[in-house]
Coordinates of C-alpha atoms in Angstrom, one line a residue:
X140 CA -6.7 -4.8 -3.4
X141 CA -4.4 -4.9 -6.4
X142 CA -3.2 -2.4 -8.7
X143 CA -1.6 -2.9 -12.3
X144 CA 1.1 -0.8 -13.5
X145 CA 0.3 0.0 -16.9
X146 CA 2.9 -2.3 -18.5
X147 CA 2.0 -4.7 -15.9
X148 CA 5.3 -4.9 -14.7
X149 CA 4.6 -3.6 -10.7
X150 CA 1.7 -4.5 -8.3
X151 CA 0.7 -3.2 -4.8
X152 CA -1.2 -5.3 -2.7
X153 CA -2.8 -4.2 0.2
X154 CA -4.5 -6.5 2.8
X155 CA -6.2 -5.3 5.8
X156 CA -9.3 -6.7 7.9
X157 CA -12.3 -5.2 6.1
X158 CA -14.4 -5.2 9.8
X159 CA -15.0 -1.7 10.9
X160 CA -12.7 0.2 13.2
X161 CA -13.9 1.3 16.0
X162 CA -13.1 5.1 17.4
X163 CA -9.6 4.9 19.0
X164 CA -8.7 1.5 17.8
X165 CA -6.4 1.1 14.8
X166 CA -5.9 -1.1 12.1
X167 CA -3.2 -3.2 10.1
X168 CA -2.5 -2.8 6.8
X169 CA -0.1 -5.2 5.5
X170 CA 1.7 -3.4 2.3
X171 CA 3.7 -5.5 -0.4
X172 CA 5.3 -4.0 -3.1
X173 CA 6.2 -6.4 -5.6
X174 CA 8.0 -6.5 -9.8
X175 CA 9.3 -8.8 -12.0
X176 CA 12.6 -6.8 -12.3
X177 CA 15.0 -4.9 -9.7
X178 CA 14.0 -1.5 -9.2
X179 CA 13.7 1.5 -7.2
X180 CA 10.4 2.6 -6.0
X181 CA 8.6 5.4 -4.1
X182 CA 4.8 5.4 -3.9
X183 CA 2.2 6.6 -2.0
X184 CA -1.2 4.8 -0.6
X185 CA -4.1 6.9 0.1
X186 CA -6.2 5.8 2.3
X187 CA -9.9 7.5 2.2
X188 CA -11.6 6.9 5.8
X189 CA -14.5 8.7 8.1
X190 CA -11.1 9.8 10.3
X191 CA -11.0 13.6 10.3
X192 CA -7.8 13.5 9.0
X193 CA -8.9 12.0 5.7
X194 CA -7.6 11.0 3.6
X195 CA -4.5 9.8 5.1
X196 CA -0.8 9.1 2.9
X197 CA 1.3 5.8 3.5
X198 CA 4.7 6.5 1.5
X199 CA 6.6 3.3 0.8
X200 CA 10.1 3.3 -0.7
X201 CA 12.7 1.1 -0.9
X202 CA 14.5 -1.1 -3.9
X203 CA 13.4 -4.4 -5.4
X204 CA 16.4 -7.1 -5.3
X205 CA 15.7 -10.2 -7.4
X206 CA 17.0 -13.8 -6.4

């Protein structure tokens, strides 16, 4: 899954197996945070799920260094 920023300069891709998880199992989500220019950043994923804890906030932060 992607998302856009609105001046399309940010994207968050999330990757994960889409197979169902199975009660006391867990998953990985793999969580990239990516711009076209150096940059702080703090954002949260929400994850909606069947868990009763739903839904469920990732917070990422951390700063964008460009080579």
């Amino acid at each position: 899954q992607k998302n856009m920023a609105p001046a399309g300069l940010t994207v968050v891709i999330v990757k994960y197996d889409k197979e169902p998880v199975l009660p006391n199992k867990s998953i990985i989500l793999d969580i990239m945070y990516q711009s076209i220019k150096p940059e702080y950043f703090d954002k949260t994923i929400t994850i909606y799920c069947n868990a009763m804890t739903s839904p469920i906030f990732i917070r990422i932060v951390g700063h964008v260094n460009i080579n």
